[in-house]
PDB file of C-alpha atoms in Angstrom:
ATOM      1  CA  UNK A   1       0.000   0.000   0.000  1.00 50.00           C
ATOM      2  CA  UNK A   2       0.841   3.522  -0.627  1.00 48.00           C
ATOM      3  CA  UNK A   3       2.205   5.847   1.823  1.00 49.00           C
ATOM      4  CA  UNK A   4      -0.833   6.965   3.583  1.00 49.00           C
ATOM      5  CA  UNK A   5      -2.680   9.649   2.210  1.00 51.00           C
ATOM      6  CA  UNK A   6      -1.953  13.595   3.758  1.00 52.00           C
ATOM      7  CA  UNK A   7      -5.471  15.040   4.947  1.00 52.00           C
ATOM      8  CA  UNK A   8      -6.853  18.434   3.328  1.00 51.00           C
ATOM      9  CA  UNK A   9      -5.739  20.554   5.779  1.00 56.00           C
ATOM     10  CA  UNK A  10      -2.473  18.742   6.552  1.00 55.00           C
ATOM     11  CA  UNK A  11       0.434  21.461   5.987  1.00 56.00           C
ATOM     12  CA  UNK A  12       2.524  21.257   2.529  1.00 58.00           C
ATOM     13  CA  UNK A  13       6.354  20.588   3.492  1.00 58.00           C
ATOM     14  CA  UNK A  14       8.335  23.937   3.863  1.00 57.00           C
ATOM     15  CA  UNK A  15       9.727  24.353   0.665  1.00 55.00           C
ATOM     16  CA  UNK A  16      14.071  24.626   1.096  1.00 56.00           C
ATOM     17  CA  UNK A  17      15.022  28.231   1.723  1.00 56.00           C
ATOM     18  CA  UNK A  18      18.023  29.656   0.325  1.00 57.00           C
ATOM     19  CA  UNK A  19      20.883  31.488   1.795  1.00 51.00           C
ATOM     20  CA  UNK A  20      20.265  35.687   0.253  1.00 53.00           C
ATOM     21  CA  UNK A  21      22.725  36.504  -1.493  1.00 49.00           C
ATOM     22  CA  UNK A  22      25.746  38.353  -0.404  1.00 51.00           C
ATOM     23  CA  UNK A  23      25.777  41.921  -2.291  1.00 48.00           C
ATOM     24  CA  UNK A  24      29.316  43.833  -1.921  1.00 57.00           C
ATOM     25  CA  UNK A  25      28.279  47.461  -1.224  1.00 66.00           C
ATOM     26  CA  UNK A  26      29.307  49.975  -3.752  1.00 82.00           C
ATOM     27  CA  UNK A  27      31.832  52.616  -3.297  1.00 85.00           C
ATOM     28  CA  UNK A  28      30.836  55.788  -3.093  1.00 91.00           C
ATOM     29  CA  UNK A  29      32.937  57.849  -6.090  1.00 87.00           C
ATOM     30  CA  UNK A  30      34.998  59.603  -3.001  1.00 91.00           C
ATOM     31  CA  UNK A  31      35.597  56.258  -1.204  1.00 94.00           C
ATOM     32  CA  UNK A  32      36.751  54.618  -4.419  1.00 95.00           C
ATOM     33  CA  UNK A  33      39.380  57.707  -5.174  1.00 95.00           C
ATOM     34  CA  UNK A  34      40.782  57.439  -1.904  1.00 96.00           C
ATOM     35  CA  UNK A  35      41.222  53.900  -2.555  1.00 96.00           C
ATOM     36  CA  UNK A  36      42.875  54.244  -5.589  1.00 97.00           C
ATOM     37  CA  UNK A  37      45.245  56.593  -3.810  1.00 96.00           C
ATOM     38  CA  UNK A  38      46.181  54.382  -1.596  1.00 96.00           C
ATOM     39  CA  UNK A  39      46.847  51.439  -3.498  1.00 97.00           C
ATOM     40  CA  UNK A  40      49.032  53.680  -6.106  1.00 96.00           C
ATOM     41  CA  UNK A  41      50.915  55.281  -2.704  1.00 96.00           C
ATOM     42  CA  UNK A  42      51.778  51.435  -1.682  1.00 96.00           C
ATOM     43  CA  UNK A  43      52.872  50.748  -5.580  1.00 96.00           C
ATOM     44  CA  UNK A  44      55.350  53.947  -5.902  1.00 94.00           C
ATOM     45  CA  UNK A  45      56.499  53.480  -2.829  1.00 94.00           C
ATOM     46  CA  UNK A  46      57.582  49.738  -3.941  1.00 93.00           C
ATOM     47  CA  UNK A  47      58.592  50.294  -7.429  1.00 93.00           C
ATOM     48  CA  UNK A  48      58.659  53.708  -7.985  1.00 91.00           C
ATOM     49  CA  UNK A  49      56.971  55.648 -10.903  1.00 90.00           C
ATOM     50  CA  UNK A  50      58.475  53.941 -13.768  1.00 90.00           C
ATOM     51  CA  UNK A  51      57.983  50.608 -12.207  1.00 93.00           C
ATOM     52  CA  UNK A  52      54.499  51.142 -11.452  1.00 94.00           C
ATOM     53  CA  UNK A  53      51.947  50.778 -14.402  1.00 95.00           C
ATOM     54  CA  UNK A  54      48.015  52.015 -14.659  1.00 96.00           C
ATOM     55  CA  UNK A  55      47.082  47.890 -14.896  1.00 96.00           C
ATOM     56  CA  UNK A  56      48.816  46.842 -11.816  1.00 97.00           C
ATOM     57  CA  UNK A  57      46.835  49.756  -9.774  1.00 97.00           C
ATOM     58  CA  UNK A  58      43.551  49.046 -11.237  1.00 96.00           C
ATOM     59  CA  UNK A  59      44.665  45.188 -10.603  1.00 96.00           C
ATOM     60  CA  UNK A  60      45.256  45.802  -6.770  1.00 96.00           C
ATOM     61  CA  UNK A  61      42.059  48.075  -6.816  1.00 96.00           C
ATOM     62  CA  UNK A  62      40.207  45.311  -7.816  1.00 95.00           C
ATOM     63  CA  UNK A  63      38.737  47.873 -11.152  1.00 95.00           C
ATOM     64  CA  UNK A  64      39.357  48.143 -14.427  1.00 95.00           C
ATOM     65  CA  UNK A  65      41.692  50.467 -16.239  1.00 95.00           C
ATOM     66  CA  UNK A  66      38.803  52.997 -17.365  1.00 96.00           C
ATOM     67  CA  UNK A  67      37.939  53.737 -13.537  1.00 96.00           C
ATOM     68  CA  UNK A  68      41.410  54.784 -13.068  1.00 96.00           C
ATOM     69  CA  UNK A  69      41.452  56.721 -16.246  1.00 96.00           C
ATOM     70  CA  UNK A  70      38.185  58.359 -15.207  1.00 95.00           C
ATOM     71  CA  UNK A  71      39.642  59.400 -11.735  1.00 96.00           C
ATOM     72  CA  UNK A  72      42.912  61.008 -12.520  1.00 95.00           C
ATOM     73  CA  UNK A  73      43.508  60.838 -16.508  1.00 94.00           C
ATOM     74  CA  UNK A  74      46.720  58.287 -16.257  1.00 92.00           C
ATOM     75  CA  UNK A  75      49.423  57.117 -14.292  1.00 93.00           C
ATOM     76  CA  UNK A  76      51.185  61.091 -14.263  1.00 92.00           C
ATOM     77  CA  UNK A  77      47.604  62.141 -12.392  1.00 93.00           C
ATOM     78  CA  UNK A  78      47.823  59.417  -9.692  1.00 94.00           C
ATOM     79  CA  UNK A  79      51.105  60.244  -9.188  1.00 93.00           C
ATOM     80  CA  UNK A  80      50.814  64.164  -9.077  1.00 90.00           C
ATOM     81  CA  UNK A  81      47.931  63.865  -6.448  1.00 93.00           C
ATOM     82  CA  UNK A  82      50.164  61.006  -4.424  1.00 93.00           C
ATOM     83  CA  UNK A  83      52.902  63.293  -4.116  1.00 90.00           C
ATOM     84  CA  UNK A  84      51.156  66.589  -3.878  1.00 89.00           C
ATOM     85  CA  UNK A  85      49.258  65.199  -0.676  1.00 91.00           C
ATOM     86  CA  UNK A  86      52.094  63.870   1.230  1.00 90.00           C
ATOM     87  CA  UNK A  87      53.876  67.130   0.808  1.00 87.00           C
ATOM     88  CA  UNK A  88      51.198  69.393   1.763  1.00 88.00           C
ATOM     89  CA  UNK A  89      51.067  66.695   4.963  1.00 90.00           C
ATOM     90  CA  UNK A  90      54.603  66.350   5.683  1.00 87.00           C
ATOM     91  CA  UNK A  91      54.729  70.570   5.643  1.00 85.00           C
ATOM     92  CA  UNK A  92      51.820  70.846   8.019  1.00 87.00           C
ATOM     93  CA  UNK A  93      53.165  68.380  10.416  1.00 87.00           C
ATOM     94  CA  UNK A  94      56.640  69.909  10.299  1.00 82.00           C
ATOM     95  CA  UNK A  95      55.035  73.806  10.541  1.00 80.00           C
ATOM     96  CA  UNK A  96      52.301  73.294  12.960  1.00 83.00           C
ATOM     97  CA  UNK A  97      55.186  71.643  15.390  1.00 80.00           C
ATOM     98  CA  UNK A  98      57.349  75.099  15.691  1.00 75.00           C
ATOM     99  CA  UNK A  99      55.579  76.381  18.279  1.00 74.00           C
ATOM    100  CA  UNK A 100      57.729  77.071  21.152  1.00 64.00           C
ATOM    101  CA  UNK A 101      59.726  80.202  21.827  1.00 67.00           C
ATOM    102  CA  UNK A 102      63.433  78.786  22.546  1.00 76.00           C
ATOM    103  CA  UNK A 103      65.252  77.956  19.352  1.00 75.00           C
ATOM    104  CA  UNK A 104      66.476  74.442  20.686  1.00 81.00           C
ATOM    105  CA  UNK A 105      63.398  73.019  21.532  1.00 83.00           C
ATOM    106  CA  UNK A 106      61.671  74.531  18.070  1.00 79.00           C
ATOM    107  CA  UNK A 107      64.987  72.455  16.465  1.00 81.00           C
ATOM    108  CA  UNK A 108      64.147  69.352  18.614  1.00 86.00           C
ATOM    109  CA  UNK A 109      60.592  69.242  17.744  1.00 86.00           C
ATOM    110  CA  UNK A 110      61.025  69.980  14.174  1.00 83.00           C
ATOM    111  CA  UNK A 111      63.422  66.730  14.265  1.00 87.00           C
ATOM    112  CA  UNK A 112      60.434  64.861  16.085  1.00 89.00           C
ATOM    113  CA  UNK A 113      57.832  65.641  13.550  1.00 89.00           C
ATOM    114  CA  UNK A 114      60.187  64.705  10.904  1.00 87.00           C
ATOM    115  CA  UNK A 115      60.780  61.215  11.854  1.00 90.00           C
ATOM    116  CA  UNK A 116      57.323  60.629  13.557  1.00 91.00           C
ATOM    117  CA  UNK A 117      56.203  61.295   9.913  1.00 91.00           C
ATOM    118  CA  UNK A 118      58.950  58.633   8.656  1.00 91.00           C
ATOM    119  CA  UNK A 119      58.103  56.283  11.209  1.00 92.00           C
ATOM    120  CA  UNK A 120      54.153  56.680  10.495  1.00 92.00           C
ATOM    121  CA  UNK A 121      53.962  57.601   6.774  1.00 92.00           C
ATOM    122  CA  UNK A 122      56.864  54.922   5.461  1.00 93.00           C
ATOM    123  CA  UNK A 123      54.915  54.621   2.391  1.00 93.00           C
ATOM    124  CA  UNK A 124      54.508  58.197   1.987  1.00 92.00           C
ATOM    125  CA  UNK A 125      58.050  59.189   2.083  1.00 91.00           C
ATOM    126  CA  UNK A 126      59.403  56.567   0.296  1.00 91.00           C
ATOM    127  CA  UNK A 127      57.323  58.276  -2.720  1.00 91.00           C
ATOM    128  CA  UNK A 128      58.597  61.271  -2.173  1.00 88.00           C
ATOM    129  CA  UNK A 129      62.380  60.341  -2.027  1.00 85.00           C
ATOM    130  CA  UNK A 130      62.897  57.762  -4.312  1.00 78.00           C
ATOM    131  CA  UNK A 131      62.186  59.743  -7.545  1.00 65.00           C
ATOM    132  CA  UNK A 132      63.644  62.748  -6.135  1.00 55.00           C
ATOM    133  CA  UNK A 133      66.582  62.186  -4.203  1.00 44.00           C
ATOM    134  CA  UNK A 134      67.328  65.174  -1.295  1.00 45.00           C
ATOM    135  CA  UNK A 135      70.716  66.408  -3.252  1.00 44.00           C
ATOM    136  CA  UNK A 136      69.283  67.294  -5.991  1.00 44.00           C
ATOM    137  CA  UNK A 137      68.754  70.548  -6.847  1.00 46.00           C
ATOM    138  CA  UNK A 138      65.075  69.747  -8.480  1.00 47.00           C
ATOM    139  CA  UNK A 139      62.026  67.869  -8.106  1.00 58.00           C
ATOM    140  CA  UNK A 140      59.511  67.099  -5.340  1.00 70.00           C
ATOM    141  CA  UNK A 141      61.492  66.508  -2.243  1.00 79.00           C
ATOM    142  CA  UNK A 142      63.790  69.449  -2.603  1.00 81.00           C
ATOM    143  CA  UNK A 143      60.977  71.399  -3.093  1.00 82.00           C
ATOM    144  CA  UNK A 144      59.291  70.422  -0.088  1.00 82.00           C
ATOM    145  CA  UNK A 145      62.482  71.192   1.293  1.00 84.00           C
ATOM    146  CA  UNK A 146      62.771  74.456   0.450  1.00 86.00           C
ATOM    147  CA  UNK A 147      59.391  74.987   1.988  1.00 85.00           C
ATOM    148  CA  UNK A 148      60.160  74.068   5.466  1.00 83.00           C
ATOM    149  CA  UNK A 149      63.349  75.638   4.991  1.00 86.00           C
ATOM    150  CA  UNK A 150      61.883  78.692   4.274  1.00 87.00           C
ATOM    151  CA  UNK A 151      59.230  78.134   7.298  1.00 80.00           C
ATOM    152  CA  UNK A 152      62.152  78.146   9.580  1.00 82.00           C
ATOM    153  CA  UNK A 153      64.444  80.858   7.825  1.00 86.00           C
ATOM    154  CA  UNK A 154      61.167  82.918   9.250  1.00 83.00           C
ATOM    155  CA  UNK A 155      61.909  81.881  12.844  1.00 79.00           C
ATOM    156  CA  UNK A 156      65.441  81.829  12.775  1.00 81.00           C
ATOM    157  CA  UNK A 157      65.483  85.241  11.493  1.00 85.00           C
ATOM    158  CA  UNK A 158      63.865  86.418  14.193  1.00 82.00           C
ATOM    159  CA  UNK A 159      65.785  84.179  17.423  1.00 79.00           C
ATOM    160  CA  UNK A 160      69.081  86.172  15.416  1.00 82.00           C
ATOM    161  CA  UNK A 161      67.956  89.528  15.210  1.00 86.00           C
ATOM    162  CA  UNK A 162      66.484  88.985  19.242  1.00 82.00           C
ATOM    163  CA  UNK A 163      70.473  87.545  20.387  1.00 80.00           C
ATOM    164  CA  UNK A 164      72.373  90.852  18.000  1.00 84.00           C
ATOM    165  CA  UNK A 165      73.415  88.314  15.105  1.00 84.00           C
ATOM    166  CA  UNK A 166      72.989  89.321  11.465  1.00 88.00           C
ATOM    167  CA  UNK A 167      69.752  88.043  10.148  1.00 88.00           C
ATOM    168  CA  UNK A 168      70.779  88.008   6.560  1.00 90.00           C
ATOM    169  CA  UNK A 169      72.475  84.892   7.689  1.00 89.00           C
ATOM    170  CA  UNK A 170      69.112  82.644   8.724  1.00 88.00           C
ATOM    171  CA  UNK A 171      68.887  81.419   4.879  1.00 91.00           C
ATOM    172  CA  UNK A 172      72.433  79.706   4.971  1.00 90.00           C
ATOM    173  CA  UNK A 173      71.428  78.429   8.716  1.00 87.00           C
ATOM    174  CA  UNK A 174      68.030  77.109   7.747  1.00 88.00           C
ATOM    175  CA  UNK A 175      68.976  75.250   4.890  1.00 90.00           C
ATOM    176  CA  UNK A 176      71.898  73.759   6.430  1.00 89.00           C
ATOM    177  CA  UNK A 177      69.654  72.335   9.463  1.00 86.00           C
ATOM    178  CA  UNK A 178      66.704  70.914   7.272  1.00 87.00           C
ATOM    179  CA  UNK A 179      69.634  69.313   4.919  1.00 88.00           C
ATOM    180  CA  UNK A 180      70.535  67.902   7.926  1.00 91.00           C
ATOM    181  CA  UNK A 181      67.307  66.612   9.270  1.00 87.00           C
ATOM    182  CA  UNK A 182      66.271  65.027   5.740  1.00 87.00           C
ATOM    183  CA  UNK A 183      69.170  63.291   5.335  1.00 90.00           C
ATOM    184  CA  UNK A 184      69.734  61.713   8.603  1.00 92.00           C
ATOM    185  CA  UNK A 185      65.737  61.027   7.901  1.00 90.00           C
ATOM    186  CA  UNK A 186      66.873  59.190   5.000  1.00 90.00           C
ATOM    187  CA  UNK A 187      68.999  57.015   5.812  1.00 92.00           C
ATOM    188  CA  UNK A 188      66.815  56.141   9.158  1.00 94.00           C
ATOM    189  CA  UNK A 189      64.177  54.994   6.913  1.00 90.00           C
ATOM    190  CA  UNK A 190      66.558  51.922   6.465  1.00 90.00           C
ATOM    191  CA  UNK A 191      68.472  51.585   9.148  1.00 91.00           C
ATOM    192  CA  UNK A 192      65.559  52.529  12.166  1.00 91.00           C
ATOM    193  CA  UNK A 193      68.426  51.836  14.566  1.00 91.00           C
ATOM    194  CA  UNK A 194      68.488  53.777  17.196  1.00 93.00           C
ATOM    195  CA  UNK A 195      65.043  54.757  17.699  1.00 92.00           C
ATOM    196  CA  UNK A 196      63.440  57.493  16.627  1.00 91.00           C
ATOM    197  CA  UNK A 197      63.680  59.648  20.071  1.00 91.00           C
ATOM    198  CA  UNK A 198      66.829  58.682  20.174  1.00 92.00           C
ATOM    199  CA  UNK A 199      68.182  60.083  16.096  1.00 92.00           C
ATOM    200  CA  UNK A 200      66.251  63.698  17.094  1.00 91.00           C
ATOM    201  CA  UNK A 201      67.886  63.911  20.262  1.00 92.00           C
ATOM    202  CA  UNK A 202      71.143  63.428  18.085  1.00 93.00           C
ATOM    203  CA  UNK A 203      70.064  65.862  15.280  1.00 92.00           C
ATOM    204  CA  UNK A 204      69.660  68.347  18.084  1.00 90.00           C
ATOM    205  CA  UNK A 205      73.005  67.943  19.853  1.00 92.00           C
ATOM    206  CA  UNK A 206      75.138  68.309  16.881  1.00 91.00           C
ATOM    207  CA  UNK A 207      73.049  70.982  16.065  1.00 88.00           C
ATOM    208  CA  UNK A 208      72.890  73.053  19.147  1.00 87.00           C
ATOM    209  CA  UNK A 209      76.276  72.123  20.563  1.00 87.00           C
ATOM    210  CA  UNK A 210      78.383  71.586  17.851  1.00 84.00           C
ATOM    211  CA  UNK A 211      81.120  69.113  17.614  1.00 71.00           C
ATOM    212  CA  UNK A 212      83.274  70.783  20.100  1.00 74.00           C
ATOM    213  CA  UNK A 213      80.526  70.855  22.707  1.00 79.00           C
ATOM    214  CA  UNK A 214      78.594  67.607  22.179  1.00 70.00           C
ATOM    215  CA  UNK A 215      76.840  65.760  25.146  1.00 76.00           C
ATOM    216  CA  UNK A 216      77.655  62.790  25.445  1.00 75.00           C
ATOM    217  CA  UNK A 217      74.294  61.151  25.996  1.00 81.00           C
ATOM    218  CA  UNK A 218      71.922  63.737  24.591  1.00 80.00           C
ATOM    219  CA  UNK A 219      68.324  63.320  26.213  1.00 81.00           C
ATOM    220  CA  UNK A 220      65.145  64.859  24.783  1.00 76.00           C
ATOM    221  CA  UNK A 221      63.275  67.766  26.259  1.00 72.00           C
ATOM    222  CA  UNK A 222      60.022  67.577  25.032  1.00 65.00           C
ATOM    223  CA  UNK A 223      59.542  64.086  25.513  1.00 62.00           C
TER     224      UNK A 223
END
């Protein structure tokens, strides 16, 4: 016999139900350029700007080429907009930190922001310095340079003129302490021995004491 028969008002069987589907949420056209931005930051800070191409950013981006394209017009746009934003940042950081009225702690904490930015931002000022080295005379870092230089040309100007020493010479001073700075930063990008306290507290003693009057074991005073 038959399986027994399922009275009218027995219930059907639930029919299977089916997992919804999961639907990735769309970027918003801001969220997707910052994206971008940041993949392409990661990229030139790996390879460089020759070394990076438009197919490996819209590759990492998970895009095609045309979104790219549509963003920033080509690889030269990413770039310009990469750069252009870590400078402006780097120059903020570096200006909004000389704040303080004696000249050695306005040197020691324009060190600090310096390689706080280096130790933060690797990516960032990788970009910056590996298509434009700091001895050159031209291109993005040395003009950055020349910014904060000229930032604390301003100050030193004035801590000369207040102690009855010839401003005229704060240019020649200024440049010769950011030099300084970005070089040491530099090469502490690699090496990241000692740590970072440590290489401002360095910068600051060679700067303010001068080889004939260095400490021997410098110690911040701001931190």
């Amino acid at each position: 016999m038959a399986g027994r028969r399922r009275g009218r008002n027995a219930p059907e069987p639930a029919a299977p139900t089916r997992a919804p589907a999961r639907t990735r949420a769309r970027m918003t056209g801001k969220e997707r350029r910052q994206q971008l931005l940041d993949v392409a930051r990661a990229l030139f800070a790996e390879k460089g700007f020759d070394g990076t191409s438009i197919e490996e950013i819209a590759h990492r981006a998970g895009v095609s080429k045309p979104v790219v394209y549509e963003h920033f017009g080509g690889k030269e746009g990413v770039y310009a907009v990469v750069v252009d934003r870590e400078m402006r940042d780097l120059l903020d950081l570096i200006v909004s930190a000389l704040d303080a009225g004696h000249p050695r702690v306005l040197l020691e904490q324009a060190a600090h922001a310096l390689v706080d930015y280096i130790d933060e931002n690797t990516d960032g000022f990788r970009v910056l310095v590996r298509d434009s080295p700091v001895a050159s005379s031209s291109g993005t870092f040395s003009s950055l340079l020349n910014d904060i230089a000229s930032q604390v040309e301003h100050i030193l100007g004035l801590q000369f003129s207040a102690r009855g020493y010839d401003p005229k010479l704060a240019p020649l001073y200024s440049q010769a302490l950011v030099g300084m700075v970005a070089l040491t930063g530099q090469w502490w990008l690699e090496a990241r021995k000692p740590k970072k306290e440590e290489v401002a507290a360095h910068l600051v003693n060679l700067a303010w004491n001068g080889l004939s009057h260095l400490e021997h074991k410098p110690k911040p005073t701001t931190r």
